[in-house]
CSV table of C-alpha atoms and ligand atoms in Angstrom, one decimal:
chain,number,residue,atom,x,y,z
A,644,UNK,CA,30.0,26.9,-5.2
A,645,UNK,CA,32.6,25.3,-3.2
A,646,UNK,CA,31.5,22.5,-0.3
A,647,UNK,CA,32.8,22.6,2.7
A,648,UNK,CA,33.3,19.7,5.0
A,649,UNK,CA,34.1,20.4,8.7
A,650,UNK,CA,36.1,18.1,11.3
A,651,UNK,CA,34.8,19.0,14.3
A,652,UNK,CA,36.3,18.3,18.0
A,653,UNK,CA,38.9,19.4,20.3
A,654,UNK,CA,42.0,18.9,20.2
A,655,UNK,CA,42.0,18.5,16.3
A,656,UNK,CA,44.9,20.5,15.1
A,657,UNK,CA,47.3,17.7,14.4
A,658,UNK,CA,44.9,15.4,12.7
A,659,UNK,CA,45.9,14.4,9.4
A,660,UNK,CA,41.9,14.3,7.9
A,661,UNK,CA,42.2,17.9,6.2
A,662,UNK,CA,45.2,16.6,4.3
A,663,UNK,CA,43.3,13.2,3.4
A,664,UNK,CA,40.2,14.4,2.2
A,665,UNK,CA,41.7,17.5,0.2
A,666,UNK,CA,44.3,14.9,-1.8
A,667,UNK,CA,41.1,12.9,-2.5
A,668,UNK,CA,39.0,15.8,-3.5
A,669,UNK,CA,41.6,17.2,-5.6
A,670,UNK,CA,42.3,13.9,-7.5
A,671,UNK,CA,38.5,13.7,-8.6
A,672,UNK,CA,38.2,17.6,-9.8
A,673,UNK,CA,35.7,18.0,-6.9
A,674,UNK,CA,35.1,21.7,-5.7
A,675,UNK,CA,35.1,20.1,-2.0
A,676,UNK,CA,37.0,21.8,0.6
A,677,UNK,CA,38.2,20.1,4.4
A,678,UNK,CA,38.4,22.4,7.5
A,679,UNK,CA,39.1,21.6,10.9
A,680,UNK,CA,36.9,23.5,13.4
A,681,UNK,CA,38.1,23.4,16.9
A,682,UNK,CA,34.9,23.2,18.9
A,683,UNK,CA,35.1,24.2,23.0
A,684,UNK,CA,31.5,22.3,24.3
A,685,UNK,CA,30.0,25.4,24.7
A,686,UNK,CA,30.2,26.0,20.8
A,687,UNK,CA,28.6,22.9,20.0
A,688,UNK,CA,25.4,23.2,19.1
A,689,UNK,CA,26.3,26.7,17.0
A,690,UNK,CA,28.7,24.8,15.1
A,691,UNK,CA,26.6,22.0,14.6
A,692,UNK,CA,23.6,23.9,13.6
A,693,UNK,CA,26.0,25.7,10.8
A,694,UNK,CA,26.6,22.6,9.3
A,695,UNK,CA,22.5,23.2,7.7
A,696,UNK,CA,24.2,26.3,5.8
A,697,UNK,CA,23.7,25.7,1.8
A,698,UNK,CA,27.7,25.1,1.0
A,699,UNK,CA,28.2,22.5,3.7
A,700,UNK,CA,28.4,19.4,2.5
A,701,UNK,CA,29.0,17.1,6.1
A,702,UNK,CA,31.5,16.7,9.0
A,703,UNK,CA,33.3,14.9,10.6
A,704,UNK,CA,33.0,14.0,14.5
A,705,UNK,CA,35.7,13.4,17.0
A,706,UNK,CA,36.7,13.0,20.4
A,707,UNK,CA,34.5,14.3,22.8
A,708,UNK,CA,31.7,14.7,21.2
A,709,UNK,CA,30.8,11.5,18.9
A,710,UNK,CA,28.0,10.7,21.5
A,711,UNK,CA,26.9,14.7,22.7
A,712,UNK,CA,26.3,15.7,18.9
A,713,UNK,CA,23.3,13.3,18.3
A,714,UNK,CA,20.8,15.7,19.9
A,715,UNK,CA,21.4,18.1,17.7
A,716,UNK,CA,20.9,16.0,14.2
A,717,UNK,CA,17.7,15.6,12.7
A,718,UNK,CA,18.3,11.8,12.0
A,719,UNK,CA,20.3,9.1,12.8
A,720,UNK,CA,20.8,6.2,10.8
A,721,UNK,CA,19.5,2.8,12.4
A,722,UNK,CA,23.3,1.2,13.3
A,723,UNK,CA,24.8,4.7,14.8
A,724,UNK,CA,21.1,4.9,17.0
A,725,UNK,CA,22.2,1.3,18.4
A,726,UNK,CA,25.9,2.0,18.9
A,727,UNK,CA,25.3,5.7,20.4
A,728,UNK,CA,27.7,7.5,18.6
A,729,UNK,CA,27.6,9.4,15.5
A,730,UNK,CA,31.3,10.3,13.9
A,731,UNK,CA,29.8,11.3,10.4
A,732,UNK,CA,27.1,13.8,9.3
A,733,UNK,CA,26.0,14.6,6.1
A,734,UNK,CA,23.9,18.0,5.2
A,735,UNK,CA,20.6,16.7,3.2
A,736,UNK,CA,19.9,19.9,2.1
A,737,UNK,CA,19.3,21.3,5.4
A,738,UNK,CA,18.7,18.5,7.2
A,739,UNK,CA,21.5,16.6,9.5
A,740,UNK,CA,21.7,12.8,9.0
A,741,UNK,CA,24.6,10.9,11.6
A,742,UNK,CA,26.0,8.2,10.5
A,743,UNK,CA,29.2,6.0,12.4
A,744,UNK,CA,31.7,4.2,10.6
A,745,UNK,CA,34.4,3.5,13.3
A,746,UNK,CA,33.0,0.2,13.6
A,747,UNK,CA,32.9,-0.8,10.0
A,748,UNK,CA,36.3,0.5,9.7
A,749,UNK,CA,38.5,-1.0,12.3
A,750,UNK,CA,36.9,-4.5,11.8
A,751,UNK,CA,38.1,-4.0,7.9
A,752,UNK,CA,41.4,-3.1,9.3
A,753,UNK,CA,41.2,-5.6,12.1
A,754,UNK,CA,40.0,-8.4,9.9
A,755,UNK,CA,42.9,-8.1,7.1
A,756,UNK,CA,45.4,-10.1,10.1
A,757,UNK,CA,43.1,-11.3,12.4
A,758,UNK,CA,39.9,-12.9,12.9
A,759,UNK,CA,37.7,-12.2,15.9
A,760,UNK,CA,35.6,-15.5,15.6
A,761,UNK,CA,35.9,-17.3,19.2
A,762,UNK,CA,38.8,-15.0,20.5
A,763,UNK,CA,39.3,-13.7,23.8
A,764,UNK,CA,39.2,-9.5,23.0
A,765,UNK,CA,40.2,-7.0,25.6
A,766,UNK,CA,39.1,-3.7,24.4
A,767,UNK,CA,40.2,-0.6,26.3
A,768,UNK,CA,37.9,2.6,26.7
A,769,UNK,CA,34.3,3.2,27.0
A,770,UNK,CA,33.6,6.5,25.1
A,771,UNK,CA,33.0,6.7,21.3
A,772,UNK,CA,35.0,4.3,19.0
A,773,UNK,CA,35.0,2.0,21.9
A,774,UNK,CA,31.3,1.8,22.3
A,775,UNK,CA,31.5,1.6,17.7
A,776,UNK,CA,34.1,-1.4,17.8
A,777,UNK,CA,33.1,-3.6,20.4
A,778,UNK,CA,29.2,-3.2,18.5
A,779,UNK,CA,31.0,-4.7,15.4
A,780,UNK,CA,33.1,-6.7,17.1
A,781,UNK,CA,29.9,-8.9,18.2
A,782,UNK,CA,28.5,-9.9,15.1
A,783,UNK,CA,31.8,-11.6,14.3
A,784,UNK,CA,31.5,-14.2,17.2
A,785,UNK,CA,34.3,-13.6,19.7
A,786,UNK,CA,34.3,-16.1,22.4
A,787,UNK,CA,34.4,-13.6,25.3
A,788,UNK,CA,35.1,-9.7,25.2
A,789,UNK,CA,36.0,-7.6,27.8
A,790,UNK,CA,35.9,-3.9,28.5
A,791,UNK,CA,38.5,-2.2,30.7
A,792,UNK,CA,38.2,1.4,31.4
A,793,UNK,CA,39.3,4.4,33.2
A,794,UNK,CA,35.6,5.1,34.5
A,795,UNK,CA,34.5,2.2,35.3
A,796,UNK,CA,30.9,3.1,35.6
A,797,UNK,CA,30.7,3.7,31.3
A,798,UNK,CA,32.6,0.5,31.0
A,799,UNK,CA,29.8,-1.4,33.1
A,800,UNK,CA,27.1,0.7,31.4
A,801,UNK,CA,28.7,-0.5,28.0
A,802,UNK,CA,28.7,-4.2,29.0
A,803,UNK,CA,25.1,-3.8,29.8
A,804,UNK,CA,23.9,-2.5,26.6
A,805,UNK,CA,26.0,-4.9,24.7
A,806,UNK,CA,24.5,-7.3,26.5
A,807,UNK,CA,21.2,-6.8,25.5
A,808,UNK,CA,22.3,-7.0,21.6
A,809,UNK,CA,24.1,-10.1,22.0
A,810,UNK,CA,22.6,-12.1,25.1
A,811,UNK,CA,25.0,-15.4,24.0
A,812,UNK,CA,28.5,-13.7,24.4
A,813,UNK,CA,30.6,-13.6,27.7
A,814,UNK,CA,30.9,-9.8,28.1
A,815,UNK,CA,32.7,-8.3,31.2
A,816,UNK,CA,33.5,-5.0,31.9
A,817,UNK,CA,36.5,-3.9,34.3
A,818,UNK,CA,38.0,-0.3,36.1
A,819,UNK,CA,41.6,0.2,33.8
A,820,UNK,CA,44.0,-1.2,37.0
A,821,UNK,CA,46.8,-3.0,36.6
A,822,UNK,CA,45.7,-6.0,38.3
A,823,UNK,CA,42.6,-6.2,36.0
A,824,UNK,CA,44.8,-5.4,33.5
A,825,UNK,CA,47.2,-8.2,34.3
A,826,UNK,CA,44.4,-11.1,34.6
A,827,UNK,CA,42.5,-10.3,31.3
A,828,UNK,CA,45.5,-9.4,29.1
A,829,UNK,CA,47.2,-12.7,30.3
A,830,UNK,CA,44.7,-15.2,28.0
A,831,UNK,CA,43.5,-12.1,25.6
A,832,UNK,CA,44.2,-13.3,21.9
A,833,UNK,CA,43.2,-9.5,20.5
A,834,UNK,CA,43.5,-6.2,22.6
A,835,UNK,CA,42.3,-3.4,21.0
A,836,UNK,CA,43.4,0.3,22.4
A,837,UNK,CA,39.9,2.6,22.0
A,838,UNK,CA,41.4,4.9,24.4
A,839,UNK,CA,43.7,8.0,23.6
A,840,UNK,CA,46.1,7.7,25.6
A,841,UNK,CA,49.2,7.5,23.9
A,842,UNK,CA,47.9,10.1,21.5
A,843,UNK,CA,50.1,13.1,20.4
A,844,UNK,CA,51.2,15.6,21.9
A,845,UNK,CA,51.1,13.0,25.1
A,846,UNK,CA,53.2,10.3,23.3
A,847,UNK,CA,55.3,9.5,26.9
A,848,UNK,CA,51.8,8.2,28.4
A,849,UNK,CA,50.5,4.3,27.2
A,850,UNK,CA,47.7,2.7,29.0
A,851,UNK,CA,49.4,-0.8,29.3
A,852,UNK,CA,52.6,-1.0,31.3
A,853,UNK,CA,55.1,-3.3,29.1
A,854,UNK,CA,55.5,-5.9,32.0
A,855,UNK,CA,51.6,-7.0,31.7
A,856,UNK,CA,52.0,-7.1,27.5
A,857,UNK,CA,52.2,-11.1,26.6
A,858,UNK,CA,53.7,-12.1,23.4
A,859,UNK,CA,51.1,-14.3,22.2
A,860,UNK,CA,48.6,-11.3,21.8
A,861,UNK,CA,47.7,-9.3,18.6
A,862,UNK,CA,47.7,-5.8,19.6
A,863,UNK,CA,45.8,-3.2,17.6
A,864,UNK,CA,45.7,0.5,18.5
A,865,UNK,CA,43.4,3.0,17.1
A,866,UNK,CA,45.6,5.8,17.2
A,867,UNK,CA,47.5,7.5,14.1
A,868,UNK,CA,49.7,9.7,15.6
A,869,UNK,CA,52.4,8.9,16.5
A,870,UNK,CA,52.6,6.2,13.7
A,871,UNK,CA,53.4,4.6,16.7
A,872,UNK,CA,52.6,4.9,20.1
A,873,UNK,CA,54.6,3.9,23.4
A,874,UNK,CA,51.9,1.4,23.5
A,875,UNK,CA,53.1,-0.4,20.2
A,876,UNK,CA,56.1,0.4,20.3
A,877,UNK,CA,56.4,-1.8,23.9
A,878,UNK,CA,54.3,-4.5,22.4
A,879,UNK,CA,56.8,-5.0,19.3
A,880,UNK,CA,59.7,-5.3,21.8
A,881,UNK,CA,57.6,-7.8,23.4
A,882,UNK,CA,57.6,-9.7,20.3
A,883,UNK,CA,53.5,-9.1,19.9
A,884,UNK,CA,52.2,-8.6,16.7
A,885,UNK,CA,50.7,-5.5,16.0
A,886,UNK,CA,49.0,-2.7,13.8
A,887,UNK,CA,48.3,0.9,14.3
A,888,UNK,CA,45.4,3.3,13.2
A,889,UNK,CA,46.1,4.8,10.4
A,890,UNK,CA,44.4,1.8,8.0
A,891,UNK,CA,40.9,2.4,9.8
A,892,UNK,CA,41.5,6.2,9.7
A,893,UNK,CA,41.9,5.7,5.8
A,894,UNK,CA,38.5,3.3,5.6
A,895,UNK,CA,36.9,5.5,7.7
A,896,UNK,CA,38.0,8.4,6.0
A,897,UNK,CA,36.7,6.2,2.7
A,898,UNK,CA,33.1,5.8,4.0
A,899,UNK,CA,32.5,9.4,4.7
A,900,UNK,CA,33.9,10.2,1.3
A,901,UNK,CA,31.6,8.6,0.0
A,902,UNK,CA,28.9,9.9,2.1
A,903,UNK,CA,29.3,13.2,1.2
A,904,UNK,CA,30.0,12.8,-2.7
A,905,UNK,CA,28.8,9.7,-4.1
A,906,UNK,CA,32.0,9.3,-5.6
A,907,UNK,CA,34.4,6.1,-4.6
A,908,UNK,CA,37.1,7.1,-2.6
A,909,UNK,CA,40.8,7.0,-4.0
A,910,UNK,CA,41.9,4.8,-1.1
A,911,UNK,CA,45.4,4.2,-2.2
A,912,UNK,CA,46.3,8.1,-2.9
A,913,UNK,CA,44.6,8.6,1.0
A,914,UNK,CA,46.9,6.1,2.8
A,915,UNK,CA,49.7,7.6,0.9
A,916,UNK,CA,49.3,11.1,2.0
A,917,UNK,CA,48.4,10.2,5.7
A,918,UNK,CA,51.9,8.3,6.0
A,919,UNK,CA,53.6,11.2,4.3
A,920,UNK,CA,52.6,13.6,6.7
A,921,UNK,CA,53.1,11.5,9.9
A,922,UNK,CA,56.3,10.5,8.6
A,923,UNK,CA,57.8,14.1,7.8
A,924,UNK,CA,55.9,15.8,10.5
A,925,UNK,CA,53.6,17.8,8.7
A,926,UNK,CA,51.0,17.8,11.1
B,1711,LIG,P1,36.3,8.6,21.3
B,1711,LIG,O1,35.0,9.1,20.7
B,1711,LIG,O2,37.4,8.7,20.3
B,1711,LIG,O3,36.1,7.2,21.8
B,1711,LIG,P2,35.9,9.6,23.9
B,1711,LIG,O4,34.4,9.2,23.8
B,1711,LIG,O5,36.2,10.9,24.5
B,1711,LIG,O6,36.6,9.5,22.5
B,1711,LIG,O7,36.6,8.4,24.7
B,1711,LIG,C1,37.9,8.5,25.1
B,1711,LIG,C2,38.3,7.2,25.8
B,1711,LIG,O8,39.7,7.4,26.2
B,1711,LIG,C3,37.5,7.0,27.1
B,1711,LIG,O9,37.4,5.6,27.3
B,1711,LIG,C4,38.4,7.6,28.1
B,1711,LIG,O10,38.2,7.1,29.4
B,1711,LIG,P3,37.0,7.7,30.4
B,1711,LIG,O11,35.8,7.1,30.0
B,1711,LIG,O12,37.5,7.3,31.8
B,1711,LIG,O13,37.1,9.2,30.2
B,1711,LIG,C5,39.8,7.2,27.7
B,1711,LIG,N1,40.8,8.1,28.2
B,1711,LIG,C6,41.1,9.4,27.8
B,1711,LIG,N2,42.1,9.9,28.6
B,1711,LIG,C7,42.5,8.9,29.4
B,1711,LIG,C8,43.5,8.8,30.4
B,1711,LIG,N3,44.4,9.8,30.6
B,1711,LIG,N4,43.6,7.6,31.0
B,1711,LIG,C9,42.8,6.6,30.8
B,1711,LIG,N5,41.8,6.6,29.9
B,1711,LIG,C10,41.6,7.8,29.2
């Protein structure tokens, strides 16, 4: 009997997961099959409470509903309980289990130029992978971190709960204004762009003007398509250093694999697919 595995969230038609997972599963002879499932709110719960069916094997969980889904799951391992988000589910015969590994994933990605011990790190956005990274982010020491968001009431929410896991770090939260934006990013050795704006099909909007970027920063943004954003692409005229999303999409994308099929993930063949079809436009 075939598996399905579902990516659920809205908008999800251009993401390039289907065509990750399906290369993977193909290249181990597994009778796994990748869907996206557009989900409208309203549809949640239904399409969550399908995943129980017999040939589901998991999901996937994205933007908006990585922190809604978790009252609908029958258990949540310990670190996505602490970090509030859940962007992975797996189907134990009948039971849902949420698991997150944005966090473990960007620090991989994150970690392979850069290390976070006793840097100043901007971080921008409050919802999901936000909430994930900055969690992570933590256990690696940074000398101060600093949350800037749209609504500023999550970012101050965030800073609060992060502050009861790691009482010893400077932690400040800020609305996403220029003149915030301007002070912080001034001394910030890592920014890190959580947020989606910048995403496709809005690839005109970024969520830093270019006159605030500072050269000596190392600019990471979590989003895969575009390859790159208006956001990098500003940064790299600035002379920053920078790196886009698609090598935590491909960890990520590793640690669900896994997940669901016990099997190791063909990491290599996933990146190459993923660049394939952001680079000819196949999604
Ligand atoms: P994810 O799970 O991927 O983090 P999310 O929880 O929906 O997705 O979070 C999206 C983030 O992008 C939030 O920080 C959101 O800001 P708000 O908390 O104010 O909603 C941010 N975001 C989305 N669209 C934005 C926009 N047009 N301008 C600024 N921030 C935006």
């Amino acid at each position: 009997m075939t598996k399905f595995c579902y990516l659920i969230g809205n908008p999800v038609e251009h993401s390039v997961s289907p065509i990750m997972y399906n290369a993977a599963f193909k290249k181990l002879k597994l009778d796994f099959l990748y869907l996206s499932l557009k989900t409208e709110a309203k549809d949640l719960k239904n399409n969550i409470l399908m995943l129980k069916g017999k040939d589901v094997q998991g999901a996937n969980i994205t933007i908006p509903f990585k922190v809604s889904v978790m009252r609908y799951l029958d258990k949540v391992e310990k670190l996505a309980k602490e970090i509030g988000a859940v962007n992975t589910i797996l189907n134990d015969n009948g039971k849902l289990i949420g698991f997150n590994t944005d966090g473990p994933s960007a620090l991989k990605a994150l970690e392979k130029y850069e290390n976070p011990k006793e840097k100043k790190i901007v971080i921008l956005g409050a919802g999901g992978a936000a909430r994930a990274i900055t969690y992570f982010l933590l256990k690696k020491c940074p000398k101060e971190l600093v949350i800037i968001n749209r609504t500023f009431s999550k970012a101050k929410k965030l800073e609060k709960k992060l502050k009861n896991f790691y009482p010893n770090v400077t932690i400040k939260a800020f609305p996403l204004q220029p003149k915030y934006l301007k002070k912080e990013l001034n001394n910030a050795e890592i920014i890190i762009n959580c947020t989606s704006v910048g995403m496709f099909p809005n690839i005109n909007e970024t969520p830093i003007p270019k006159k605030i970027l500072k050269k000596d920063s190392f600019l990471m943004d979590i989003i895969y398509n575009p390859l790159e954003t208006r956001l990098l692409r500003e940064a790299k005229e600035k002379g920053l250093r920078t790196i886009n999303g698609v090598e935590m999409l491909v960890y990520q994308g590793a640690i669900s694999f896994e997940i669901w099929t016990g099997k190791r993930a063909p990491i290599n063949l996933m990146k190459k697919v993923v660049l394939k079809a952001l680079t000819e436009n196949e999604v």
